[in-house]
Short mmCIF file of C-alpha atoms in Angstrom, two decimals:
data_model
loop_
_atom_site.label_atom_id
_atom_site.label_comp_id
_atom_site.label_asym_id
_atom_site.label_seq_id
_atom_site.Cartn_x
_atom_site.Cartn_y
_atom_site.Cartn_z
CA MET N 8 53.63 2.57 18.49
CA GLY N 9 53.23 5.43 20.92
CA SER N 10 49.51 4.81 21.24
CA PHE N 11 47.79 5.48 24.51
CA LEU N 12 44.96 3.32 25.79
CA ILE N 13 42.29 5.12 27.81
CA PRO N 14 41.02 3.05 30.74
CA ALA N 15 37.33 2.19 30.73
CA ASN N 16 36.66 4.09 33.95
CA SER N 17 38.47 7.31 33.07
CA LYS N 18 35.25 9.41 32.92
CA LYS N 19 34.07 8.13 36.29
CA SER N 20 36.73 10.20 38.04
CA ALA N 21 35.00 13.38 36.84
CA LEU N 22 31.72 12.33 38.48
CA ILE N 23 30.71 12.84 42.10
CA LEU N 24 31.07 9.51 43.91
CA GLY N 25 31.78 7.99 40.50
CA LEU N 26 28.04 8.10 39.61
CA PHE N 27 26.56 11.61 39.60
CA ARG N 28 27.09 14.86 37.77
CA THR N 29 26.35 18.15 39.51
CA VAL N 30 23.00 18.44 37.72
CA ASP N 31 22.02 14.98 38.99
CA ILE N 32 22.83 15.89 42.57
CA VAL N 33 20.83 19.13 42.25
CA ILE N 34 17.80 17.25 40.80
CA LEU N 35 17.93 14.60 43.52
CA SER N 36 18.37 17.16 46.33
CA ILE N 37 15.46 19.28 45.07
CA GLY N 38 13.26 16.18 44.99
CA VAL N 39 14.27 15.21 48.52
CA ILE N 40 13.72 18.76 49.81
CA ILE N 41 10.23 18.93 48.24
CA THR N 42 9.41 15.51 49.72
CA PHE N 43 10.57 16.63 53.14
CA ILE N 44 8.44 19.76 52.94
CA LEU N 45 5.43 17.78 51.81
CA LEU N 46 5.91 15.30 54.66
CA LEU N 47 5.84 18.20 57.12
CA ILE N 48 2.76 19.81 55.55
CA LEU N 49 0.55 16.87 54.55
CA PRO N 50 -1.12 14.50 57.08
CA ILE N 51 0.83 11.32 56.47
CA GLN N 52 -1.59 9.12 58.40
CA GLU N 53 -3.52 8.64 55.14
CA MET N 54 -1.80 6.49 52.50
CA THR N 55 -2.71 8.74 49.54
CA TYR N 56 -1.05 11.78 51.14
CA THR N 57 2.01 9.70 52.00
CA LEU N 58 2.33 8.54 48.38
CA ILE N 59 1.88 12.11 47.11
CA ALA N 60 4.54 13.33 49.52
CA LEU N 61 7.03 10.60 48.54
CA PHE N 62 6.45 10.99 44.79
CA PRO N 63 8.98 13.84 44.12
CA ALA N 64 11.87 12.00 45.78
CA CYS N 65 11.00 8.70 44.04
CA LEU N 66 10.73 10.40 40.66
CA CYS N 67 14.04 12.24 41.04
CA ALA N 68 15.78 9.10 42.28
CA PHE N 69 14.43 7.22 39.23
CA LEU N 70 15.75 9.93 36.88
CA VAL N 71 19.28 9.88 38.27
CA PHE N 72 19.44 6.08 38.71
CA PRO N 73 22.51 4.70 36.85
CA LEU N 74 21.70 2.74 33.73
CA ALA N 75 23.96 0.40 31.75
CA TYR N 76 25.43 1.90 28.50
CA TYR N 77 23.96 5.33 29.40
CA HIS N 78 24.88 7.66 32.24
CA ASN N 79 21.45 7.49 33.86
CA VAL N 80 17.75 7.24 33.07
CA ARG N 81 17.50 11.01 32.41
CA VAL N 82 20.20 10.84 29.73
CA PHE N 83 18.55 7.75 28.21
CA ILE N 84 15.17 9.51 28.01
CA GLY N 85 16.80 12.52 26.36
CA ILE N 86 18.61 10.39 23.77
CA PHE N 87 15.43 8.42 23.11
CA ILE N 88 13.34 11.57 22.55
CA LYS N 89 16.05 12.97 20.28
CA PHE N 90 16.11 9.73 18.25
CA ILE N 91 12.29 9.60 17.91
CA THR N 92 11.88 13.27 16.96
CA SER N 93 14.80 13.56 14.57
CA ARG N 94 14.44 12.83 10.89
CA GLN N 95 15.51 9.32 10.09
CA LYS N 96 17.07 8.25 6.80
CA TYR N 97 16.97 4.54 6.16
CA VAL N 98 19.19 3.25 3.37
CA TRP N 99 18.39 -0.25 2.10
CA ARG N 100 21.58 -2.23 1.74
CA GLY N 101 20.02 -5.63 1.28
CA TRP N 102 20.32 -8.24 -1.40
CA CYS N 103 19.33 -5.87 -4.27
CA TYR N 104 21.81 -3.15 -3.27
CA GLN N 105 24.58 -4.52 -5.46
CA ASP N 106 22.18 -4.81 -8.42
CA GLU N 107 21.27 -1.10 -8.11
CA VAL N 108 24.95 -0.06 -7.91
CA ASN N 109 25.83 -2.13 -11.00
CA LYS N 110 22.82 -0.71 -12.91
CA PHE N 111 23.93 2.89 -12.28
CA LYS N 112 27.55 2.16 -13.20
CA LYS N 113 26.65 0.94 -16.72
#
């Protein structure tokens, strides 16, 4: 008795608008500011310059986009890189596992 259940959305209250951390807002705002500056500087009548100018905002929006089971794409990429670069230890626990355990016990 006396146990306390934590609601599933308890961590969302610590986020800005329930989606973003402060770092995410900073990343997104820097991307939007750079895009705005590039739109002012580059001649946007040509499609290539328009795509170059919009690239920073699109990239930053992609990085902070919410993703299921992870906070956002940026967090997922960090976890994926950590998983790939860390040393993995695979232990076989298949059909012969019990035979190996019994062999060492005798």
